[in-house]
PDB file of C-alpha atoms in Angstrom:
ATOM      1  CA  MET A  15      -0.057  -0.080  -0.031  1.00  0.00           C
ATOM      2  CA  LYS A  16       1.539   3.570  -0.738  1.00  0.00           C
ATOM      3  CA  GLU A  17      -0.542   6.602   0.478  1.00  0.00           C
ATOM      4  CA  THR A  18       0.163   9.869   0.356  1.00  0.00           C
ATOM      5  CA  TYR A  19      -0.985  11.877   3.879  1.00  0.00           C
ATOM      6  CA  GLN A  20      -2.179  15.343   3.809  1.00  0.00           C
ATOM      7  CA  LEU A  21      -0.871  17.012   7.110  1.00  0.00           C
ATOM      8  CA  SER A  22      -3.326  20.079   8.284  1.00  0.00           C
ATOM      9  CA  GLY A  23      -1.244  20.897  10.962  1.00  0.00           C
ATOM     10  CA  GLU A  24       2.500  21.322  12.007  1.00  0.00           C
ATOM     11  CA  TYR A  25       3.072  17.521  12.718  1.00  0.00           C
ATOM     12  CA  ILE A  26       0.806  14.251  13.415  1.00  0.00           C
ATOM     13  CA  ALA A  27       2.632  11.642  15.941  1.00  0.00           C
ATOM     14  CA  LEU A  28       3.286   8.580  14.569  1.00  0.00           C
ATOM     15  CA  CYS A  29       0.418   6.406  16.198  1.00  0.00           C
ATOM     16  CA  ASP A  30      -1.920   8.562  15.078  1.00  0.00           C
ATOM     17  CA  LEU A  31      -0.848   8.665  11.506  1.00  0.00           C
ATOM     18  CA  LEU A  32      -0.884   5.165  11.280  1.00  0.00           C
ATOM     19  CA  LYS A  33      -4.081   5.095  12.562  1.00  0.00           C
ATOM     20  CA  ALA A  34      -5.668   7.817  10.107  1.00  0.00           C
ATOM     21  CA  CYS A  35      -4.050   5.541   7.177  1.00  0.00           C
ATOM     22  CA  ASN A  36      -5.557   2.348   8.383  1.00  0.00           C
ATOM     23  CA  VAL A  37      -2.351   0.728   9.233  1.00  0.00           C
ATOM     24  CA  CYS A  38      -3.247  -0.448  12.610  1.00  0.00           C
ATOM     25  CA  HIS A  39      -7.061  -0.561  13.695  1.00  0.00           C
ATOM     26  CA  SER A  40      -6.632   1.361  16.772  1.00  0.00           C
ATOM     27  CA  GLY A  41      -4.212   3.861  18.595  1.00  0.00           C
ATOM     28  CA  GLY A  42      -3.407   1.182  21.033  1.00  0.00           C
ATOM     29  CA  ALA A  43      -2.495  -1.267  18.354  1.00  0.00           C
ATOM     30  CA  ALA A  44      -0.439   1.261  16.463  1.00  0.00           C
ATOM     31  CA  LYS A  45       1.739   1.656  19.727  1.00  0.00           C
ATOM     32  CA  HIS A  46       2.200  -2.137  19.886  1.00  0.00           C
ATOM     33  CA  PHE A  47       2.991  -2.393  16.348  1.00  0.00           C
ATOM     34  CA  ILE A  48       5.624   0.507  16.757  1.00  0.00           C
ATOM     35  CA  ALA A  49       7.332  -0.603  19.884  1.00  0.00           C
ATOM     36  CA  GLU A  50       7.818  -4.183  17.998  1.00  0.00           C
ATOM     37  CA  GLY A  51      10.213  -2.348  15.597  1.00  0.00           C
ATOM     38  CA  ASN A  52       7.775  -2.673  12.451  1.00  0.00           C
ATOM     39  CA  VAL A  53       8.067   1.253  11.364  1.00  0.00           C
ATOM     40  CA  SER A  54      10.825   3.081   9.939  1.00  0.00           C
ATOM     41  CA  VAL A  55      10.767   6.830   9.825  1.00  0.00           C
ATOM     42  CA  ASP A  56      12.552   8.070   6.728  1.00  0.00           C
ATOM     43  CA  GLY A  57      14.426   4.529   6.205  1.00  0.00           C
ATOM     44  CA  GLN A  58      15.610   4.512  10.366  1.00  0.00           C
ATOM     45  CA  VAL A  59      13.217   2.114  12.435  1.00  0.00           C
ATOM     46  CA  GLU A  60      11.584   4.149  14.852  1.00  0.00           C
ATOM     47  CA  LEU A  61      10.555   3.155  18.611  1.00  0.00           C
ATOM     48  CA  ARG A  62       9.090   6.410  19.732  1.00  0.00           C
ATOM     49  CA  LYS A  63       5.065   6.102  19.451  1.00  0.00           C
ATOM     50  CA  THR A  64       4.936   9.834  19.612  1.00  0.00           C
ATOM     51  CA  CYS A  65       7.315  10.679  17.125  1.00  0.00           C
ATOM     52  CA  LYS A  66       6.472  14.061  15.626  1.00  0.00           C
ATOM     53  CA  ILE A  67       6.029  13.243  11.945  1.00  0.00           C
ATOM     54  CA  ARG A  68       6.269  16.451   9.688  1.00  0.00           C
ATOM     55  CA  ALA A  69       5.630  17.204   5.839  1.00  0.00           C
ATOM     56  CA  GLY A  70       8.389  15.846   3.717  1.00  0.00           C
ATOM     57  CA  GLN A  71       8.640  12.718   5.825  1.00  0.00           C
ATOM     58  CA  GLN A  72       8.089   9.281   4.685  1.00  0.00           C
ATOM     59  CA  VAL A  73       6.953   6.714   7.013  1.00  0.00           C
ATOM     60  CA  SER A  74       7.416   2.787   5.980  1.00  0.00           C
ATOM     61  CA  GLY A  75       7.017  -0.798   7.066  1.00  0.00           C
ATOM     62  CA  ASP A  76       6.216  -4.381   5.635  1.00  0.00           C
ATOM     63  CA  GLY A  77       3.668  -3.703   3.243  1.00  0.00           C
ATOM     64  CA  PHE A  78       2.946   0.148   3.599  1.00  0.00           C
ATOM     65  CA  LEU A  79       4.740   3.169   2.481  1.00  0.00           C
ATOM     66  CA  ILE A  80       3.375   6.837   3.789  1.00  0.00           C
ATOM     67  CA  ALA A  81       4.421   9.741   2.434  1.00  0.00           C
ATOM     68  CA  VAL A  82       3.614  12.808   4.145  1.00  0.00           C
ATOM     69  CA  GLU A  83       3.013  16.272   2.571  1.00  0.00           C
ATOM     70  CA  ALA A  84       1.469  19.669   3.825  1.00  0.00           C
ATOM     71  CA  ALA A  85      -1.743  20.179   2.901  1.00  0.00           C
TER      72      ALA A  85
END
């Protein structure tokens, strides 16, 4: 799945982004998914659940890629 997320504010928390893009069905599931090391931000594994994702960054994992753009 490749998706573009239109960011309306300055940033979005990583767990909220995964939930908004339907990678995970809930915020709790997203936090668990991140803690297991399944998510990379700009090619680096990210373990911080509330990492601030800003426009221009890419979030990826097994089977998904989310490009974050300013709205």
